[in-house]
mmCIF file of N, CA and C and ligand atoms in Angstrom:
data_model
loop_
_atom_site.group_PDB
_atom_site.id
_atom_site.type_symbol
_atom_site.label_atom_id
_atom_site.label_comp_id
_atom_site.label_asym_id
_atom_site.label_seq_id
_atom_site.Cartn_x
_atom_site.Cartn_y
_atom_site.Cartn_z
ATOM 1 N N MET A 1 -3.503 12.401 8.928
ATOM 2 C CA MET A 1 -2.399 12.489 6.752
ATOM 3 C C MET A 1 -3.983 10.825 7.902
ATOM 4 N N ARG A 2 -4.893 10.317 7.099
ATOM 5 C CA ARG A 2 -5.676 9.284 6.949
ATOM 6 C C ARG A 2 -5.150 8.871 5.343
ATOM 7 N N ASN A 3 -5.215 10.380 4.550
ATOM 8 C CA ASN A 3 -4.650 9.591 3.605
ATOM 9 C C ASN A 3 -3.964 9.071 2.939
ATOM 10 N N LEU A 4 -2.665 8.820 3.796
ATOM 11 C CA LEU A 4 -1.028 8.551 3.994
ATOM 12 C C LEU A 4 -1.438 7.503 3.396
ATOM 13 N N ARG A 5 -2.561 6.894 4.527
ATOM 14 C CA ARG A 5 -2.824 5.472 3.924
ATOM 15 C C ARG A 5 -3.097 4.403 3.307
ATOM 16 N N CYS A 6 -3.679 5.617 2.203
ATOM 17 C CA CYS A 6 -4.751 5.266 1.138
ATOM 18 C C CYS A 6 -3.565 5.248 0.408
ATOM 19 N N ILE A 7 -2.596 5.315 -0.071
ATOM 20 C CA ILE A 7 -1.493 5.398 -1.070
ATOM 21 C C ILE A 7 -1.131 4.178 -0.972
ATOM 22 N N ASN A 8 -1.257 3.472 -0.693
ATOM 23 C CA ASN A 8 -0.754 1.939 -0.650
ATOM 24 C C ASN A 8 -1.495 1.006 -0.197
ATOM 25 N N MET A 9 -3.292 1.183 -0.556
ATOM 26 C CA MET A 9 -3.939 0.679 -0.907
ATOM 27 C C MET A 9 -3.652 0.757 -2.531
ATOM 28 N N LYS A 10 -3.662 -1.647 -2.152
ATOM 29 C CA LYS A 10 -3.272 -1.343 -3.978
ATOM 30 C C LYS A 10 -4.425 -2.930 -4.302
ATOM 31 N N SER A 11 -4.533 -2.260 -5.539
ATOM 32 C CA SER A 11 -5.892 -2.849 -6.119
ATOM 33 C C SER A 11 -5.387 -4.723 -6.367
ATOM 34 N N GLU A 12 -6.676 -5.441 -6.068
ATOM 35 C CA GLU A 12 -6.306 -7.062 -6.089
ATOM 36 C C GLU A 12 -7.278 -7.268 -8.037
ATOM 37 N N THR A 13 -7.449 -6.331 -8.111
ATOM 38 C CA THR A 13 -8.456 -6.891 -9.901
ATOM 39 C C THR A 13 -7.774 -5.697 -10.701
ATOM 40 N N CYS A 14 -7.380 -4.970 -10.423
ATOM 41 C CA CYS A 14 -6.284 -4.031 -11.540
ATOM 42 C C CYS A 14 -5.392 -3.148 -11.320
ATOM 43 N N PHE A 15 -4.697 -3.903 -13.300
ATOM 44 C CA PHE A 15 -3.047 -3.310 -12.797
ATOM 45 C C PHE A 15 -2.716 -2.472 -14.118
ATOM 46 N N GLY A 16 -1.828 -1.995 -13.917
ATOM 47 C CA GLY A 16 -0.999 -0.925 -14.780
ATOM 48 C C GLY A 16 -1.290 -1.686 -16.082
ATOM 49 N N LYS A 17 -1.154 -0.746 -17.581
ATOM 50 C CA LYS A 17 -1.333 -1.681 -18.865
ATOM 51 C C LYS A 17 0.379 -1.725 -18.843
ATOM 52 N N ARG A 18 1.789 -0.489 -18.078
ATOM 53 C CA ARG A 18 2.607 -1.512 -18.539
ATOM 54 C C ARG A 18 3.411 -2.017 -17.359
ATOM 55 N N SER A 19 3.134 -1.256 -16.088
ATOM 56 C CA SER A 19 4.044 -1.774 -15.453
ATOM 57 C C SER A 19 3.844 -2.912 -14.667
ATOM 58 N N ARG A 20 2.430 -3.666 -15.769
ATOM 59 C CA ARG A 20 2.333 -5.377 -14.809
ATOM 60 C C ARG A 20 1.537 -4.571 -13.651
ATOM 61 N N GLN A 21 1.230 -3.630 -12.629
ATOM 62 C CA GLN A 21 1.887 -3.670 -11.079
ATOM 63 C C GLN A 21 0.509 -3.758 -10.364
ATOM 64 N N PRO A 22 -0.459 -3.680 -9.638
ATOM 65 C CA PRO A 22 -1.258 -3.171 -8.993
ATOM 66 C C PRO A 22 -1.633 -2.052 -8.911
ATOM 67 N N LEU A 23 -2.424 -1.070 -9.295
ATOM 68 C CA LEU A 23 -2.663 0.047 -9.048
ATOM 69 C C LEU A 23 -3.645 0.145 -8.215
ATOM 70 N N SER A 24 -3.218 1.226 -7.259
ATOM 71 C CA SER A 24 -3.718 2.093 -6.098
ATOM 72 C C SER A 24 -4.879 1.935 -6.318
ATOM 73 N N GLN A 25 -6.261 1.706 -4.955
ATOM 74 C CA GLN A 25 -7.366 2.054 -5.123
ATOM 75 C C GLN A 25 -7.486 3.507 -3.824
ATOM 76 N N TYR A 26 -8.734 3.897 -4.359
ATOM 77 C CA TYR A 26 -9.275 5.093 -3.459
ATOM 78 C C TYR A 26 -10.539 4.536 -2.511
ATOM 79 N N PHE A 27 -11.489 4.730 -2.184
ATOM 80 C CA PHE A 27 -12.689 4.613 -1.935
ATOM 81 C C PHE A 27 -13.063 5.737 -2.855
ATOM 82 N N TYR A 28 -13.504 6.657 -1.895
ATOM 83 C CA TYR A 28 -13.196 8.207 -2.532
ATOM 84 C C TYR A 28 -12.488 8.782 -3.911
ATOM 85 N N GLU A 29 -14.140 9.742 -4.228
ATOM 86 C CA GLU A 29 -13.207 10.579 -5.648
ATOM 87 C C GLU A 29 -12.674 11.339 -3.860
ATOM 88 N N ASP A 30 -12.582 12.233 -3.639
ATOM 89 C CA ASP A 30 -11.716 13.231 -3.353
ATOM 90 C C ASP A 30 -9.793 12.901 -1.984
ATOM 91 N N GLU A 31 -10.648 11.135 -1.262
ATOM 92 C CA GLU A 31 -8.993 10.565 -1.136
ATOM 93 C C GLU A 31 -8.123 10.384 -2.255
ATOM 94 N N ALA A 32 -8.384 9.741 -3.524
ATOM 95 C CA ALA A 32 -8.190 9.545 -4.800
ATOM 96 C C ALA A 32 -7.448 11.565 -5.485
ATOM 97 N N GLN A 33 -7.685 12.038 -4.857
ATOM 98 C CA GLN A 33 -7.954 14.030 -5.725
ATOM 99 C C GLN A 33 -6.647 14.092 -4.852
ATOM 100 N N ASN A 34 -6.520 13.453 -3.187
ATOM 101 C CA ASN A 34 -5.612 14.079 -2.511
ATOM 102 C C ASN A 34 -4.074 13.235 -2.749
ATOM 103 N N ALA A 35 -4.702 12.068 -3.137
ATOM 104 C CA ALA A 35 -3.316 11.263 -3.814
ATOM 105 C C ALA A 35 -2.662 11.090 -4.765
ATOM 106 N N ALA A 36 -3.246 12.245 -5.470
ATOM 107 C CA ALA A 36 -2.834 13.192 -7.051
ATOM 108 C C ALA A 36 -1.885 14.249 -6.605
ATOM 109 N N GLU A 37 -3.010 14.801 -5.769
ATOM 110 C CA GLU A 37 -1.995 16.499 -5.128
ATOM 111 C C GLU A 37 -0.599 16.656 -4.572
ATOM 112 N N TYR A 38 -0.750 14.894 -3.594
ATOM 113 C CA TYR A 38 0.764 14.180 -3.612
ATOM 114 C C TYR A 38 1.582 13.634 -4.216
ATOM 115 N N LEU A 39 1.024 13.666 -4.656
ATOM 116 C CA LEU A 39 2.040 12.806 -6.286
ATOM 117 C C LEU A 39 3.322 13.706 -6.692
ATOM 118 N N LYS A 40 2.358 14.643 -7.104
ATOM 119 C CA LYS A 40 2.404 16.089 -7.522
ATOM 120 C C LYS A 40 2.849 16.512 -7.367
ATOM 121 N N LYS A 41 3.116 17.256 -5.510
ATOM 122 C CA LYS A 41 3.823 18.412 -5.328
ATOM 123 C C LYS A 41 5.619 17.902 -4.835
ATOM 124 N N ASN A 42 5.195 15.982 -4.428
ATOM 125 C CA ASN A 42 6.379 14.681 -4.046
ATOM 126 C C ASN A 42 7.694 14.633 -5.523
ATOM 127 N N TYR A 43 5.976 13.769 -6.633
ATOM 128 C CA TYR A 43 7.013 13.211 -7.830
ATOM 129 C C TYR A 43 6.879 14.145 -8.989
ATOM 130 N N HIS A 44 6.145 14.936 -8.831
ATOM 131 C CA HIS A 44 5.887 15.782 -9.936
ATOM 132 C C HIS A 44 5.751 14.982 -11.741
ATOM 133 N N GLN A 45 4.205 13.761 -10.773
ATOM 134 C CA GLN A 45 3.496 12.856 -11.571
ATOM 135 C C GLN A 45 2.142 13.863 -11.697
ATOM 136 N N ASP A 46 1.528 14.124 -13.066
ATOM 137 C CA ASP A 46 0.594 14.908 -13.272
ATOM 138 C C ASP A 46 -0.723 13.660 -13.296
ATOM 139 N N LEU A 47 -1.449 12.991 -12.354
ATOM 140 C CA LEU A 47 -2.661 12.312 -12.189
ATOM 141 C C LEU A 47 -3.503 13.731 -11.530
ATOM 142 N N ALA A 48 -4.539 12.065 -12.417
ATOM 143 C CA ALA A 48 -6.587 13.026 -12.468
ATOM 144 C C ALA A 48 -7.043 11.662 -11.141
ATOM 145 N N PRO A 49 -7.947 11.445 -11.495
ATOM 146 C CA PRO A 49 -8.569 10.385 -10.310
ATOM 147 C C PRO A 49 -10.138 10.394 -11.149
ATOM 148 N N TYR A 50 -10.216 8.348 -11.815
ATOM 149 C CA TYR A 50 -10.718 8.595 -12.323
ATOM 150 C C TYR A 50 -11.807 7.176 -11.964
ATOM 151 N N GLU A 51 -13.431 6.974 -11.693
ATOM 152 C CA GLU A 51 -14.188 6.227 -11.168
ATOM 153 C C GLU A 51 -13.481 4.814 -12.270
ATOM 154 N N CYS A 52 -13.235 3.851 -12.034
ATOM 155 C CA CYS A 52 -12.860 1.993 -12.805
ATOM 156 C C CYS A 52 -14.316 1.635 -12.868
ATOM 157 N N ASN A 53 -14.180 1.809 -13.955
ATOM 158 C CA ASN A 53 -16.058 0.071 -14.898
ATOM 159 C C ASN A 53 -16.112 -1.028 -14.174
ATOM 160 N N LYS A 54 -14.155 -1.377 -13.940
ATOM 161 C CA LYS A 54 -13.901 -2.491 -13.450
ATOM 162 C C LYS A 54 -14.235 -3.168 -11.910
ATOM 163 N N CYS A 55 -13.756 -2.628 -11.156
ATOM 164 C CA CYS A 55 -14.124 -2.402 -9.454
ATOM 165 C C CYS A 55 -14.683 -1.591 -8.765
ATOM 166 N N GLY A 56 -15.370 -0.324 -9.254
ATOM 167 C CA GLY A 56 -15.915 0.616 -8.713
ATOM 168 C C GLY A 56 -14.954 1.071 -8.377
ATOM 169 N N PHE A 57 -13.865 1.296 -7.798
ATOM 170 C CA PHE A 57 -13.401 2.162 -6.623
ATOM 171 C C PHE A 57 -12.821 3.490 -7.822
ATOM 172 N N TRP A 58 -12.049 4.361 -7.123
ATOM 173 C CA TRP A 58 -11.291 5.906 -8.029
ATOM 174 C C TRP A 58 -9.897 4.861 -8.228
ATOM 175 N N HIS A 59 -9.285 4.337 -8.950
ATOM 176 C CA HIS A 59 -7.726 5.139 -9.435
ATOM 177 C C HIS A 59 -6.792 6.634 -9.889
ATOM 178 N N LEU A 60 -5.734 6.364 -10.071
ATOM 179 C CA LEU A 60 -5.551 7.994 -10.666
ATOM 180 C C LEU A 60 -4.622 6.904 -12.255
ATOM 181 N N SER A 61 -5.032 8.508 -13.020
ATOM 182 C CA SER A 61 -3.941 8.028 -14.525
ATOM 183 C C SER A 61 -3.812 9.616 -15.029
ATOM 184 N N PRO A 62 -2.548 9.311 -16.189
ATOM 185 C CA PRO A 62 -1.965 10.446 -15.866
ATOM 186 C C PRO A 62 -3.175 11.148 -16.702
ATOM 187 N N LYS A 63 -3.336 12.588 -16.762
ATOM 188 C CA LYS A 63 -3.970 13.865 -17.530
ATOM 189 C C LYS A 63 -4.827 13.187 -18.655
ATOM 190 N N THR A 64 -3.532 13.045 -19.085
ATOM 191 C CA THR A 64 -3.438 12.729 -20.753
ATOM 192 C C THR A 64 -4.503 12.053 -20.943
ATOM 193 N N ARG A 65 -4.958 10.445 -20.208
ATOM 194 C CA ARG A 65 -5.805 9.773 -21.013
ATOM 195 C C ARG A 65 -7.917 9.720 -20.422
ATOM 196 N N ILE A 66 -7.321 11.057 -19.183
ATOM 197 C CA ILE A 66 -8.527 11.266 -18.815
ATOM 198 C C ILE A 66 -9.868 12.518 -18.973
ATOM 199 N N THR A 67 -10.524 11.527 -20.740
ATOM 200 C CA THR A 67 -11.216 11.445 -21.013
ATOM 201 C C THR A 67 -12.965 12.353 -20.702
ATOM 202 N N PRO A 68 -13.142 13.154 -19.805
ATOM 203 C CA PRO A 68 -14.994 13.390 -19.522
ATOM 204 C C PRO A 68 -15.448 13.108 -20.048
ATOM 205 N N SER A 69 -16.205 12.439 -20.181
ATOM 206 C CA SER A 69 -17.914 11.893 -20.643
ATOM 207 C C SER A 69 -19.190 11.925 -19.762
ATOM 208 N N LYS A 70 -20.415 12.264 -21.122
ATOM 209 C CA LYS A 70 -21.775 12.542 -20.012
ATOM 210 C C LYS A 70 -22.811 11.202 -20.686
ATOM 211 N N LYS A 71 -23.603 11.089 -20.148
ATOM 212 C CA LYS A 71 -24.742 10.199 -20.484
ATOM 213 C C LYS A 71 -25.263 11.554 -21.731
ATOM 214 N N CYS A 72 -25.571 10.560 -23.153
ATOM 215 C CA CYS A 72 -26.530 11.201 -24.040
ATOM 216 C C CYS A 72 -27.957 11.131 -23.359
ATOM 217 N N THR A 73 -28.826 11.630 -23.651
ATOM 218 C CA THR A 73 -30.124 11.531 -22.915
ATOM 219 C C THR A 73 -30.805 11.016 -23.938
ATOM 220 N N ARG A 74 -30.438 10.363 -25.579
ATOM 221 C CA ARG A 74 -30.849 9.833 -26.293
ATOM 222 C C ARG A 74 -30.313 9.119 -27.015
ATOM 223 N N CYS A 75 -29.657 8.774 -27.360
ATOM 224 C CA CYS A 75 -29.165 7.478 -28.240
ATOM 225 C C CYS A 75 -28.531 6.313 -26.762
ATOM 226 N N THR A 76 -28.609 5.402 -27.403
ATOM 227 C CA THR A 76 -28.502 4.593 -26.321
ATOM 228 C C THR A 76 -28.234 3.252 -26.866
ATOM 229 N N ALA A 77 -27.267 2.267 -26.442
ATOM 230 C CA ALA A 77 -26.070 1.446 -26.629
ATOM 231 C C ALA A 77 -27.094 0.337 -26.982
ATOM 232 N N GLY A 78 -25.818 -1.184 -28.156
ATOM 233 C CA GLY A 78 -27.025 -2.155 -27.579
ATOM 234 C C GLY A 78 -27.220 -2.885 -26.498
ATOM 235 N N ASP A 79 -26.987 -2.243 -25.285
ATOM 236 C CA ASP A 79 -27.987 -2.743 -24.696
ATOM 237 C C ASP A 79 -29.050 -2.679 -23.858
ATOM 238 N N GLY A 80 -28.803 -1.203 -24.713
ATOM 239 C CA GLY A 80 -29.632 -0.702 -23.761
ATOM 240 C C GLY A 80 -29.897 0.803 -22.363
ATOM 241 N N THR A 81 -28.456 0.909 -22.464
ATOM 242 C CA THR A 81 -27.600 2.093 -21.478
ATOM 243 C C THR A 81 -27.725 3.105 -22.149
ATOM 244 N N TYR A 82 -28.155 4.562 -21.776
ATOM 245 C CA TYR A 82 -27.380 5.748 -22.845
ATOM 246 C C TYR A 82 -26.394 5.749 -22.994
ATOM 247 N N LYS A 83 -25.566 5.766 -23.750
ATOM 248 C CA LYS A 83 -24.449 5.936 -24.662
ATOM 249 C C LYS A 83 -23.561 7.098 -23.539
ATOM 250 N N GLU A 84 -22.427 6.947 -23.872
ATOM 251 C CA GLU A 84 -21.400 8.127 -23.053
ATOM 252 C C GLU A 84 -21.292 8.937 -24.236
ATOM 253 N N THR A 85 -21.118 10.079 -24.202
ATOM 254 C CA THR A 85 -20.406 12.023 -24.784
ATOM 255 C C THR A 85 -19.696 12.793 -24.541
ATOM 256 N N TYR A 86 -18.485 12.162 -24.849
ATOM 257 C CA TYR A 86 -17.470 12.887 -25.377
ATOM 258 C C TYR A 86 -17.482 14.425 -25.957
ATOM 259 N N ARG A 87 -16.870 15.080 -25.520
ATOM 260 C CA ARG A 87 -16.925 17.038 -25.444
ATOM 261 C C ARG A 87 -16.074 17.110 -27.156
ATOM 262 N N THR A 88 -15.290 16.626 -27.289
ATOM 263 C CA THR A 88 -14.478 16.677 -28.663
ATOM 264 C C THR A 88 -14.359 15.293 -29.534
ATOM 265 N N LYS A 89 -14.344 15.293 -30.089
ATOM 266 C CA LYS A 89 -13.993 14.820 -31.612
ATOM 267 C C LYS A 89 -12.641 13.684 -30.894
ATOM 268 N N LYS A 90 -11.208 14.591 -30.399
ATOM 269 C CA LYS A 90 -10.159 14.364 -30.177
ATOM 270 C C LYS A 90 -10.489 13.063 -28.491
ATOM 271 N N GLU A 91 -10.691 13.874 -27.502
ATOM 272 C CA GLU A 91 -11.133 12.918 -26.343
ATOM 273 C C GLU A 91 -11.874 11.502 -27.151
ATOM 274 N N ALA A 92 -12.865 11.487 -27.949
ATOM 275 C CA ALA A 92 -13.669 9.841 -28.038
ATOM 276 C C ALA A 92 -12.729 9.684 -29.112
ATOM 277 N N ASN A 93 -11.595 10.110 -29.560
ATOM 278 C CA ASN A 93 -10.508 9.236 -30.656
ATOM 279 C C ASN A 93 -9.466 8.676 -29.634
ATOM 280 N N THR A 94 -9.440 9.057 -28.073
ATOM 281 C CA THR A 94 -8.334 9.245 -26.848
ATOM 282 C C THR A 94 -9.150 7.711 -26.506
ATOM 283 N N ARG A 95 -10.288 7.810 -26.208
ATOM 284 C CA ARG A 95 -10.829 6.798 -24.879
ATOM 285 C C ARG A 95 -10.961 6.017 -26.241
ATOM 286 N N ALA A 96 -11.511 5.645 -27.761
ATOM 287 C CA ALA A 96 -11.364 5.283 -28.559
ATOM 288 C C ALA A 96 -9.773 4.387 -28.762
ATOM 289 N N ASN A 97 -8.787 4.948 -28.459
ATOM 290 C CA ASN A 97 -7.461 3.819 -28.537
ATOM 291 C C ASN A 97 -6.891 3.648 -27.408
ATOM 292 N N ILE A 98 -7.627 3.879 -25.949
ATOM 293 C CA ILE A 98 -7.143 3.597 -24.744
ATOM 294 C C ILE A 98 -8.583 1.896 -25.141
ATOM 295 N N ILE A 99 -9.654 2.142 -25.479
ATOM 296 C CA ILE A 99 -10.214 1.062 -25.002
ATOM 297 C C ILE A 99 -9.954 -0.418 -26.491
ATOM 298 N N SER A 100 -9.381 0.527 -26.532
ATOM 299 C CA SER A 100 -9.079 -0.932 -28.241
ATOM 300 C C SER A 100 -7.590 -1.542 -27.769
ATOM 301 N N GLY A 101 -7.158 -0.262 -26.912
ATOM 302 C CA GLY A 101 -5.502 -0.718 -26.305
ATOM 303 C C GLY A 101 -5.426 -2.416 -25.064
ATOM 304 N N GLU A 102 -7.105 -1.566 -23.984
ATOM 305 C CA GLU A 102 -7.600 -2.659 -23.522
ATOM 306 C C GLU A 102 -8.193 -3.495 -23.878
ATOM 307 N N GLN A 103 -8.734 -3.688 -24.411
ATOM 308 C CA GLN A 103 -9.880 -4.649 -24.918
ATOM 309 C C GLN A 103 -9.892 -5.709 -26.051
ATOM 310 N N GLY A 104 -9.069 -4.887 -26.913
ATOM 311 C CA GLY A 104 -9.020 -4.665 -28.063
ATOM 312 C C GLY A 104 -10.194 -4.768 -28.951
ATOM 313 N N VAL A 105 -10.887 -3.926 -28.232
ATOM 314 C CA VAL A 105 -12.468 -3.594 -29.413
ATOM 315 C C VAL A 105 -11.643 -1.977 -30.349
ATOM 316 N N ASP A 106 -11.711 -2.496 -31.087
ATOM 317 C CA ASP A 106 -12.193 -1.411 -32.695
ATOM 318 C C ASP A 106 -13.677 -0.626 -32.669
ATOM 319 N N LEU A 107 -13.051 0.561 -32.337
ATOM 320 C CA LEU A 107 -14.668 1.369 -31.973
ATOM 321 C C LEU A 107 -14.457 2.880 -32.881
ATOM 322 N N LYS A 108 -15.776 2.804 -33.599
ATOM 323 C CA LYS A 108 -15.375 4.703 -34.141
ATOM 324 C C LYS A 108 -15.754 4.973 -34.107
ATOM 325 N N VAL A 109 -15.516 6.210 -33.945
ATOM 326 C CA VAL A 109 -16.468 8.443 -33.827
ATOM 327 C C VAL A 109 -17.223 8.165 -34.342
ATOM 328 N N TYR A 110 -18.099 8.386 -34.459
ATOM 329 C CA TYR A 110 -19.160 9.403 -35.142
ATOM 330 C C TYR A 110 -19.914 10.659 -33.741
ATOM 331 N N LYS A 111 -20.463 11.843 -34.681
ATOM 332 C CA LYS A 111 -20.654 13.158 -33.907
ATOM 333 C C LYS A 111 -21.999 12.392 -34.252
ATOM 334 N N CYS A 112 -22.829 12.259 -32.509
ATOM 335 C CA CYS A 112 -24.337 12.830 -32.355
ATOM 336 C C CYS A 112 -25.246 13.225 -32.751
ATOM 337 N N ARG A 113 -26.545 12.298 -32.589
ATOM 338 C CA ARG A 113 -26.748 13.220 -34.259
ATOM 339 C C ARG A 113 -28.320 14.451 -33.274
ATOM 340 N N TYR A 114 -27.962 14.366 -32.352
ATOM 341 C CA TYR A 114 -29.448 15.006 -32.178
ATOM 342 C C TYR A 114 -28.193 16.634 -31.009
ATOM 343 N N GLY A 115 -27.010 15.906 -30.622
ATOM 344 C CA GLY A 115 -27.186 16.970 -29.839
ATOM 345 C C GLY A 115 -25.041 17.263 -30.635
ATOM 346 N N ASP A 116 -24.133 18.601 -29.666
ATOM 347 C CA ASP A 116 -22.534 18.362 -30.343
ATOM 348 C C ASP A 116 -21.372 16.919 -29.700
ATOM 349 N N GLY A 117 -21.975 16.448 -29.323
ATOM 350 C CA GLY A 117 -21.128 15.526 -28.576
ATOM 351 C C GLY A 117 -20.575 14.332 -29.405
ATOM 352 N N TRP A 118 -19.718 13.763 -29.279
ATOM 353 C CA TRP A 118 -19.507 12.412 -29.911
ATOM 354 C C TRP A 118 -19.527 10.945 -28.828
ATOM 355 N N HIS A 119 -20.048 10.664 -29.798
ATOM 356 C CA HIS A 119 -20.223 8.601 -29.904
ATOM 357 C C HIS A 119 -18.842 8.115 -29.653
ATOM 358 N N LEU A 120 -19.061 6.876 -29.478
ATOM 359 C CA LEU A 120 -18.042 5.621 -29.564
ATOM 360 C C LEU A 120 -19.312 4.619 -30.256
ATOM 361 N N THR A 121 -18.993 3.666 -31.260
ATOM 362 C CA THR A 121 -20.121 2.390 -31.888
ATOM 363 C C THR A 121 -18.857 0.861 -32.254
ATOM 364 N N LYS A 122 -19.059 0.059 -31.425
ATOM 365 C CA LYS A 122 -18.205 -0.979 -32.306
ATOM 366 C C LYS A 122 -18.507 -1.214 -33.669
ATOM 367 N N GLN A 123 -17.075 -1.409 -34.770
ATOM 368 C CA GLN A 123 -17.367 -1.586 -35.801
ATOM 369 C C GLN A 123 -18.462 -2.956 -36.270
ATOM 370 N N PHE A 124 -19.612 -3.044 -35.936
ATOM 371 C CA PHE A 124 -19.194 -3.820 -37.112
ATOM 372 C C PHE A 124 -21.717 -3.628 -37.272
ATOM 373 N N TRP A 125 -21.875 -3.279 -38.253
ATOM 374 C CA TRP A 125 -22.974 -3.475 -38.787
ATOM 375 C C TRP A 125 -23.949 -4.595 -38.986
ATOM 376 N N CYS A 126 -25.362 -4.772 -38.862
ATOM 377 C CA CYS A 126 -26.683 -5.427 -39.049
ATOM 378 C C CYS A 126 -26.686 -4.680 -39.521
HETATM 379 ZN ZN1 LIG B 1 -10.549 -0.890 -11.078
HETATM 380 ZN ZN1 LIG B 2 -26.052 11.149 -28.450
#
């Protein structure tokens, strides 16, 4: 069971919001997925892997906090990268709340004018 070793790998850069403890980190999605299944079986925790923007490794997060997104093919953000598209307004709101809690940035949810997804934007207008 090579994956058991990875359960104890702690991040040096990323910490839990409430616990303030270092997050477990995984190098690959399947390692994180295995750990999630292990925790579900043994501790009844419902977690899902996500790729961390900060450290580039994978962490686990409660499923309610996971908001799947894909890149919009037409809308770009201020820095020229394509915007994330959320499937529903609810998921976009969940993500906006998480970002606001973690980074103190207020984001506004709006419907993509080309597709049927939802985007986030910073609340200032030029
Ligand atoms: Zn991280
Ligand atoms: Zn768009």
